[in-house]
Amino acid sequence: MRTTVDNDAPTAERYRAFAEVEARGMSETYDAWALGVADDPATIALIDELPPAKRQPNLVFSAARFHGSEPAPYDDFRRWLAAHWPEVRETAETHATQTNEAGRCALHVPALAEIPGPLALLEVGASAGLCLYPDRYSYRYPGHGRLDPADGTSRVILDCETRGTEPVPVPASLPEVAWRAGIDLNPLDVTDPDDLAWLDALIWPEHDDRRERLRAAATIVAADPPRLEAGDLNERLAALAAEAPAEATLVVLHTAVIAYLDEAARARFVETVRELPGHWLSVEGRSIVPGIRVRDDVPNDSTDFVLALDGVQRAWAQPHGRAVTWVPNP
């Protein structure tokens, strides 16, 4: 079960928890690097030059890979990091973890199918906006035929395993999206080589399928760029939502974003989104969004991400969209 390590925790503790809880079974490289850092006072001293919020393993490792660090044993990595620390530190200070995984749309599609269309999608924490295009990708769910966009098979085909005993409500067709927009503190542009390189660096070393998918999805998005607004989600949400076309159903969505807000900001967001017309689709860690009753009565296959529609849990979800476990109606 994943846990959240506080930013104020000692760096060694944060990196050991990342290895044992986040990277274990997902990335041999990051597992080894994080354990190595946890037992390496010299490297911890470098990382502790960063503000606490910037010491997170995923950010430091991504910054290193952005500057050319390759998968290697920890001793090689620690030497590389010491030699390149000034540029890694600068990137960690000026960038953020903005993983933009198109595969997460495979989690969204069954829930979106329950909402009358056409849809107006508004994503908070949109990064480069790749998750605003559920209608432009193809999907494969076990036991169902491939689900394609109206104009045929997409260059991005998303595979999502369905687990548990409750049938996943896979639709017969993809949603019609009439409007799409996003908010991010630092929106990324897939047509900018540096922004695309940063998104690439955020993908963990062994996840080559995700890396290929990023490039393909970026091509789709670059051909029809979304509207992305820079700003705080709590400051911009209501105003941007008001611009959605009246003939479309508003859906505010987010995945693995709210954890970056403090407790007061999370409560403010939930209050705001509940007051908006339309619907709210969230995919966040089990303890992150206030007011959602977690369905511990349904086996969750070791993921702690809760997919909820309008504040009611509908599924357990693998964070990158690889698998979903639907839950019965409460």
Tab-separated table of C-alpha atoms in Angstrom:
chain	number	residue	atom	x	y	z
A	1	MET	CA	0.000	0.000	0.000
A	2	ARG	CA	1.492	3.340	-0.995
A	3	THR	CA	1.995	5.948	1.682
A	4	THR	CA	2.760	9.628	1.522
A	5	VAL	CA	6.027	10.797	3.066
A	6	ASP	CA	5.897	14.341	4.392
A	7	ASN	CA	8.171	16.926	2.807
A	8	ASP	CA	9.593	17.645	6.246
A	9	ALA	CA	10.722	14.049	6.777
A	10	PRO	CA	14.505	13.471	6.725
A	11	THR	CA	15.822	12.955	3.207
A	12	ALA	CA	17.084	9.464	3.997
A	13	GLU	CA	13.595	8.484	5.155
A	14	ARG	CA	11.955	9.947	2.045
A	15	TYR	CA	14.278	8.085	-0.310
A	16	ARG	CA	14.020	4.772	1.542
A	17	ALA	CA	10.224	4.994	1.486
A	18	PHE	CA	10.292	5.835	-2.219
A	19	ALA	CA	12.411	2.752	-2.898
A	20	GLU	CA	10.345	0.373	-0.823
A	21	VAL	CA	6.875	1.687	-1.608
A	22	GLU	CA	6.929	3.482	-4.963
A	23	ALA	CA	9.801	2.065	-7.018
A	24	ARG	CA	9.814	-1.558	-5.832
A	25	GLY	CA	8.556	-3.712	-8.673
A	26	MET	CA	8.207	-0.671	-10.948
A	27	SER	CA	11.798	0.442	-11.581
A	28	GLU	CA	14.915	-1.479	-10.621
A	29	THR	CA	16.999	1.610	-11.368
A	30	TYR	CA	15.060	3.977	-9.125
A	31	ASP	CA	14.745	1.338	-6.412
A	32	ALA	CA	18.534	0.958	-6.320
A	33	TRP	CA	19.243	4.684	-6.605
A	34	ALA	CA	16.819	5.622	-3.842
A	35	LEU	CA	18.183	2.975	-1.451
A	36	GLY	CA	21.686	4.125	-2.299
A	37	VAL	CA	20.863	7.752	-1.536
A	38	ALA	CA	19.247	6.765	1.771
A	39	ASP	CA	22.596	5.343	2.962
A	40	ASP	CA	24.841	7.999	1.418
A	41	PRO	CA	25.416	11.099	3.594
A	42	ALA	CA	27.428	12.893	0.883
A	43	THR	CA	24.624	12.661	-1.672
A	44	ILE	CA	22.026	13.554	0.946
A	45	ALA	CA	24.047	16.691	1.703
A	46	LEU	CA	23.747	17.714	-1.944
A	47	ILE	CA	20.023	17.033	-2.111
A	48	ASP	CA	19.489	18.938	1.137
A	49	GLU	CA	20.702	22.083	-0.629
A	50	LEU	CA	17.268	22.056	-2.286
A	51	PRO	CA	14.120	23.363	-0.570
A	52	PRO	CA	12.235	20.493	1.128
A	53	ALA	CA	9.520	20.377	-1.539
A	54	LYS	CA	12.196	19.966	-4.221
A	55	ARG	CA	13.992	17.020	-2.594
A	56	GLN	CA	11.484	14.432	-3.783
A	57	PRO	CA	13.207	11.437	-5.401
A	58	ASN	CA	11.181	11.511	-8.605
A	59	LEU	CA	12.117	15.156	-9.225
A	60	VAL	CA	15.831	14.758	-8.463
A	61	PHE	CA	16.151	11.576	-10.528
A	62	SER	CA	14.217	13.107	-13.436
A	63	ALA	CA	16.410	16.199	-13.357
A	64	ALA	CA	19.473	13.947	-13.506
A	65	ARG	CA	18.089	12.002	-16.447
A	66	PHE	CA	17.151	15.280	-18.191
A	67	HIS	CA	20.874	16.104	-18.140
A	68	GLY	CA	21.964	12.724	-19.469
A	69	SER	CA	22.240	10.326	-16.539
A	70	GLU	CA	21.627	6.775	-17.752
A	71	PRO	CA	20.499	3.689	-15.789
A	72	ALA	CA	23.556	2.410	-13.931
A	73	PRO	CA	24.588	0.909	-10.582
A	74	TYR	CA	24.261	3.352	-7.706
A	75	ASP	CA	28.008	3.964	-7.293
A	76	ASP	CA	28.171	5.136	-10.908
A	77	PHE	CA	25.121	7.319	-10.420
A	78	ARG	CA	26.441	8.970	-7.244
A	79	ARG	CA	29.682	9.902	-9.009
A	80	TRP	CA	27.780	11.238	-12.007
A	81	LEU	CA	25.462	13.254	-9.771
A	82	ALA	CA	28.343	14.816	-7.828
A	83	ALA	CA	30.015	15.862	-11.083
A	84	HIS	CA	26.818	17.343	-12.565
A	85	TRP	CA	25.114	18.601	-9.411
A	86	PRO	CA	24.972	22.329	-10.307
A	87	GLU	CA	22.880	21.749	-13.445
A	88	VAL	CA	20.764	19.059	-11.788
A	89	ARG	CA	20.092	21.352	-8.837
A	90	GLU	CA	19.055	24.220	-11.139
A	91	THR	CA	16.632	21.987	-13.051
A	92	ALA	CA	15.130	20.603	-9.839
A	93	GLU	CA	14.654	24.141	-8.564
A	94	THR	CA	12.961	25.383	-11.742
A	95	HIS	CA	10.935	22.332	-12.765
A	96	ALA	CA	8.242	20.182	-11.193
A	97	THR	CA	7.022	16.619	-11.504
A	98	GLN	CA	4.443	16.987	-14.269
A	99	THR	CA	4.061	13.431	-15.493
A	100	ASN	CA	1.581	13.531	-18.355
A	101	GLU	CA	0.560	9.922	-18.933
A	102	ALA	CA	-1.935	9.506	-21.772
A	103	GLY	CA	-2.570	5.970	-20.486
A	104	ARG	CA	-4.638	7.457	-17.680
A	105	CYS	CA	-7.377	8.125	-20.215
A	106	ALA	CA	-8.106	4.385	-20.082
A	107	LEU	CA	-9.233	4.976	-16.485
A	108	HIS	CA	-11.343	7.979	-17.415
A	109	VAL	CA	-13.231	6.553	-20.406
A	110	PRO	CA	-15.602	4.179	-18.522
A	111	ALA	CA	-16.564	6.974	-16.121
A	112	LEU	CA	-16.959	9.558	-18.880
A	113	ALA	CA	-19.321	7.169	-20.658
A	114	GLU	CA	-21.825	7.667	-17.841
A	115	ILE	CA	-22.024	11.413	-18.495
A	116	PRO	CA	-24.318	12.839	-21.196
A	117	GLY	CA	-22.341	14.458	-23.999
A	118	PRO	CA	-21.003	16.358	-25.687
A	119	LEU	CA	-18.403	16.998	-22.993
A	120	ALA	CA	-16.414	20.061	-21.996
A	121	LEU	CA	-13.254	18.744	-20.333
A	122	LEU	CA	-11.366	20.930	-17.871
A	123	GLU	CA	-8.261	19.328	-16.383
A	124	VAL	CA	-6.510	20.762	-13.335
A	125	GLY	CA	-2.804	19.991	-13.219
A	126	ALA	CA	-2.951	19.490	-16.966
A	127	SER	CA	0.814	19.559	-17.657
A	128	ALA	CA	0.881	19.436	-21.484
A	129	GLY	CA	-2.771	18.391	-21.786
A	130	LEU	CA	-2.308	14.817	-23.057
A	131	CYS	CA	-5.170	13.574	-20.856
A	132	LEU	CA	-7.590	16.000	-22.476
A	133	TYR	CA	-7.826	13.784	-25.576
A	134	PRO	CA	-9.681	10.607	-24.527
A	135	ASP	CA	-11.556	10.739	-27.829
A	136	ARG	CA	-8.356	10.635	-29.909
A	137	TYR	CA	-6.814	7.416	-28.548
A	138	SER	CA	-7.695	3.738	-29.075
A	139	TYR	CA	-8.308	1.347	-26.148
A	140	ARG	CA	-8.114	-2.364	-25.459
A	141	TYR	CA	-9.905	-3.788	-22.427
A	142	PRO	CA	-9.989	-7.595	-21.952
A	143	GLY	CA	-13.198	-9.138	-23.200
A	144	HIS	CA	-14.064	-6.144	-25.372
A	145	GLY	CA	-13.325	-5.235	-28.947
A	146	ARG	CA	-10.859	-2.455	-29.568
A	147	LEU	CA	-12.416	0.951	-28.976
A	148	ASP	CA	-11.348	3.444	-31.641
A	149	PRO	CA	-11.951	7.127	-32.384
A	150	ALA	CA	-14.603	7.945	-34.967
A	151	ASP	CA	-11.982	8.361	-37.697
A	152	GLY	CA	-10.316	4.983	-37.116
A	153	THR	CA	-7.500	3.402	-35.142
A	154	SER	CA	-5.321	5.888	-33.296
A	155	ARG	CA	-1.538	5.844	-33.350
A	156	VAL	CA	-1.895	5.617	-29.535
A	157	ILE	CA	-3.424	2.319	-28.375
A	158	LEU	CA	-3.946	2.035	-24.617
A	159	ASP	CA	-4.154	-1.365	-22.934
A	160	CYS	CA	-5.927	-1.509	-19.581
A	161	GLU	CA	-6.348	-4.667	-17.533
A	162	THR	CA	-9.720	-5.078	-15.828
A	163	ARG	CA	-9.580	-6.728	-12.422
A	164	GLY	CA	-12.054	-7.879	-9.802
A	165	THR	CA	-15.539	-9.326	-10.116
A	166	GLU	CA	-17.473	-6.157	-10.969
A	167	PRO	CA	-17.713	-5.607	-14.758
A	168	VAL	CA	-16.008	-2.461	-15.948
A	169	PRO	CA	-18.559	-0.363	-17.888
A	170	VAL	CA	-16.557	-0.168	-21.101
A	171	PRO	CA	-18.615	1.905	-23.564
A	172	ALA	CA	-19.391	1.018	-27.164
A	173	SER	CA	-18.026	4.338	-28.394
A	174	LEU	CA	-15.768	7.121	-27.188
A	175	PRO	CA	-17.111	10.358	-25.703
A	176	GLU	CA	-17.729	13.366	-27.903
A	177	VAL	CA	-15.537	16.232	-26.668
A	178	ALA	CA	-16.718	19.688	-27.692
A	179	TRP	CA	-14.297	21.786	-25.607
A	180	ARG	CA	-11.083	21.102	-23.732
A	181	ALA	CA	-8.975	23.291	-21.474
A	182	GLY	CA	-6.506	22.924	-18.641
A	183	ILE	CA	-4.865	24.735	-15.749
A	184	ASP	CA	-1.295	24.209	-14.591
A	185	LEU	CA	1.221	26.233	-12.610
A	186	ASN	CA	3.621	25.753	-15.509
A	187	PRO	CA	1.881	24.441	-18.627
A	188	LEU	CA	4.097	22.462	-20.962
A	189	ASP	CA	4.049	22.681	-24.736
A	190	VAL	CA	4.583	19.429	-26.634
A	191	THR	CA	5.831	21.419	-29.618
A	192	ASP	CA	8.703	22.766	-27.490
A	193	PRO	CA	11.675	20.326	-27.605
A	194	ASP	CA	12.772	21.173	-24.057
A	195	ASP	CA	9.275	20.659	-22.628
A	196	LEU	CA	8.955	17.351	-24.446
A	197	ALA	CA	12.407	16.293	-23.214
A	198	TRP	CA	11.337	17.076	-19.644
A	199	LEU	CA	8.196	14.954	-20.020
A	200	ASP	CA	10.418	12.170	-21.365
A	201	ALA	CA	12.783	12.472	-18.383
A	202	LEU	CA	9.842	12.117	-15.995
A	203	ILE	CA	9.133	8.630	-17.348
A	204	TRP	CA	10.945	6.010	-15.290
A	205	PRO	CA	13.909	4.307	-16.998
A	206	GLU	CA	12.408	0.889	-17.684
A	207	HIS	CA	9.055	2.164	-18.957
A	208	ASP	CA	9.873	2.189	-22.668
A	209	ASP	CA	6.243	1.599	-23.647
A	210	ARG	CA	5.236	4.802	-21.879
A	211	ARG	CA	8.067	6.682	-23.577
A	212	GLU	CA	6.890	5.578	-27.010
A	213	ARG	CA	3.316	6.453	-26.089
A	214	LEU	CA	4.358	9.935	-24.978
A	215	ARG	CA	5.879	10.687	-28.380
A	216	ALA	CA	2.844	9.390	-30.242
A	217	ALA	CA	0.361	11.233	-28.014
A	218	ALA	CA	2.409	14.435	-28.298
A	219	THR	CA	2.026	14.277	-32.081
A	220	ILE	CA	-1.764	14.051	-31.735
A	221	VAL	CA	-1.908	16.951	-29.286
A	222	ALA	CA	0.477	19.116	-31.333
A	223	ALA	CA	-1.880	18.862	-34.308
A	224	ASP	CA	-4.722	20.413	-32.267
A	225	PRO	CA	-3.243	22.088	-29.160
A	226	PRO	CA	-5.508	22.512	-26.136
A	227	ARG	CA	-6.106	25.732	-24.260
A	228	LEU	CA	-3.799	25.657	-21.254
A	229	GLU	CA	-3.866	28.423	-18.659
A	230	ALA	CA	-0.974	29.142	-16.293
A	231	GLY	CA	-2.025	29.637	-12.702
A	232	ASP	CA	-3.132	28.164	-9.410
A	233	LEU	CA	-6.010	25.743	-9.862
A	234	ASN	CA	-7.956	27.228	-6.959
A	235	GLU	CA	-7.596	30.732	-8.370
A	236	ARG	CA	-8.475	29.888	-11.987
A	237	LEU	CA	-10.964	27.008	-11.787
A	238	ALA	CA	-14.291	28.788	-11.447
A	239	ALA	CA	-13.534	31.436	-14.083
A	240	LEU	CA	-12.302	28.953	-16.677
A	241	ALA	CA	-15.209	26.597	-15.996
A	242	ALA	CA	-17.586	29.475	-16.709
A	243	GLU	CA	-16.177	29.654	-20.249
A	244	ALA	CA	-17.241	26.107	-21.127
A	245	PRO	CA	-19.959	26.092	-23.809
A	246	ALA	CA	-23.473	25.896	-22.416
A	247	GLU	CA	-24.439	23.094	-24.809
A	248	ALA	CA	-21.725	20.780	-23.400
A	249	THR	CA	-21.553	18.998	-20.046
A	250	LEU	CA	-18.675	20.271	-17.943
A	251	VAL	CA	-16.332	17.626	-16.501
A	252	VAL	CA	-13.535	18.757	-14.176
A	253	LEU	CA	-10.904	16.021	-14.010
A	254	HIS	CA	-7.524	15.441	-12.409
A	255	THR	CA	-5.122	12.569	-11.786
A	256	ALA	CA	-2.343	12.511	-9.165
A	257	VAL	CA	-2.475	16.284	-8.697
A	258	ILE	CA	-4.230	17.126	-5.435
A	259	ALA	CA	-1.464	15.539	-3.360
A	260	TYR	CA	0.652	18.600	-4.174
A	261	LEU	CA	-1.794	20.900	-2.338
A	262	ASP	CA	-1.757	21.496	1.392
A	263	GLU	CA	-4.764	20.491	3.473
A	264	ALA	CA	-6.469	23.890	3.287
A	265	ALA	CA	-6.037	24.119	-0.485
A	266	ARG	CA	-7.439	20.608	-0.943
A	267	ALA	CA	-10.526	21.520	1.068
A	268	ARG	CA	-10.955	24.722	-0.921
A	269	PHE	CA	-10.698	22.848	-4.204
A	270	VAL	CA	-13.297	20.259	-3.194
A	271	GLU	CA	-15.681	23.003	-2.083
A	272	THR	CA	-15.243	24.864	-5.376
A	273	VAL	CA	-15.575	21.873	-7.674
A	274	ARG	CA	-18.701	20.632	-5.897
A	275	GLU	CA	-20.384	23.987	-6.524
A	276	LEU	CA	-19.718	23.932	-10.269
A	277	PRO	CA	-22.325	22.662	-12.725
A	278	GLY	CA	-21.532	19.357	-14.403
A	279	HIS	CA	-19.389	16.556	-13.027
A	280	TRP	CA	-16.110	15.912	-11.221
A	281	LEU	CA	-13.790	13.009	-12.101
A	282	SER	CA	-10.830	12.401	-9.788
A	283	VAL	CA	-8.076	9.782	-9.658
A	284	GLU	CA	-5.989	10.363	-6.545
A	285	GLY	CA	-4.373	8.525	-3.646
A	286	ARG	CA	-6.730	7.035	-1.097
A	287	SER	CA	-6.162	9.650	1.613
A	288	ILE	CA	-5.777	12.694	-0.618
A	289	VAL	CA	-9.259	13.989	-1.489
A	290	PRO	CA	-11.410	14.960	1.503
A	291	GLY	CA	-14.848	13.421	1.775
A	292	ILE	CA	-14.507	10.349	-0.455
A	293	ARG	CA	-15.428	7.107	1.293
A	294	VAL	CA	-12.813	4.541	0.397
A	295	ARG	CA	-14.151	1.105	-0.557
A	296	ASP	CA	-11.858	-1.125	1.467
A	297	ASP	CA	-14.461	-3.870	1.114
A	298	VAL	CA	-13.324	-4.310	-2.504
A	299	PRO	CA	-9.868	-5.890	-3.051
A	300	ASN	CA	-7.584	-3.299	-4.610
A	301	ASP	CA	-4.606	-5.300	-5.908
A	302	SER	CA	-2.092	-3.184	-3.972
A	303	THR	CA	-2.955	0.157	-5.577
A	304	ASP	CA	-4.143	3.017	-3.417
A	305	PHE	CA	-5.481	5.251	-6.185
A	306	VAL	CA	-9.195	5.944	-5.975
A	307	LEU	CA	-11.199	6.785	-9.106
A	308	ALA	CA	-14.240	8.772	-8.037
A	309	LEU	CA	-17.085	10.377	-9.959
A	310	ASP	CA	-18.755	13.298	-8.199
A	311	GLY	CA	-17.009	12.359	-4.964
A	312	VAL	CA	-18.122	8.700	-4.943
A	313	GLN	CA	-15.523	5.976	-5.465
A	314	ARG	CA	-16.188	3.983	-8.613
A	315	ALA	CA	-12.923	2.042	-8.937
A	316	TRP	CA	-9.412	1.316	-7.758
A	317	ALA	CA	-6.960	2.453	-10.409
A	318	GLN	CA	-3.341	1.768	-11.290
A	319	PRO	CA	-1.835	5.288	-11.409
A	320	HIS	CA	-0.551	5.072	-14.998
A	321	GLY	CA	-3.736	3.498	-16.368
A	322	ARG	CA	-2.456	-0.054	-16.670
A	323	ALA	CA	-5.333	-1.589	-14.683
A	324	VAL	CA	-8.665	-0.771	-13.091
A	325	THR	CA	-10.864	-2.569	-10.550
A	326	TRP	CA	-14.481	-1.368	-10.663
A	327	VAL	CA	-16.470	-1.375	-7.427
A	328	PRO	CA	-20.208	-2.049	-7.006
A	329	ASN	CA	-22.530	0.870	-6.440
A	330	PRO	CA	-22.648	1.667	-2.713
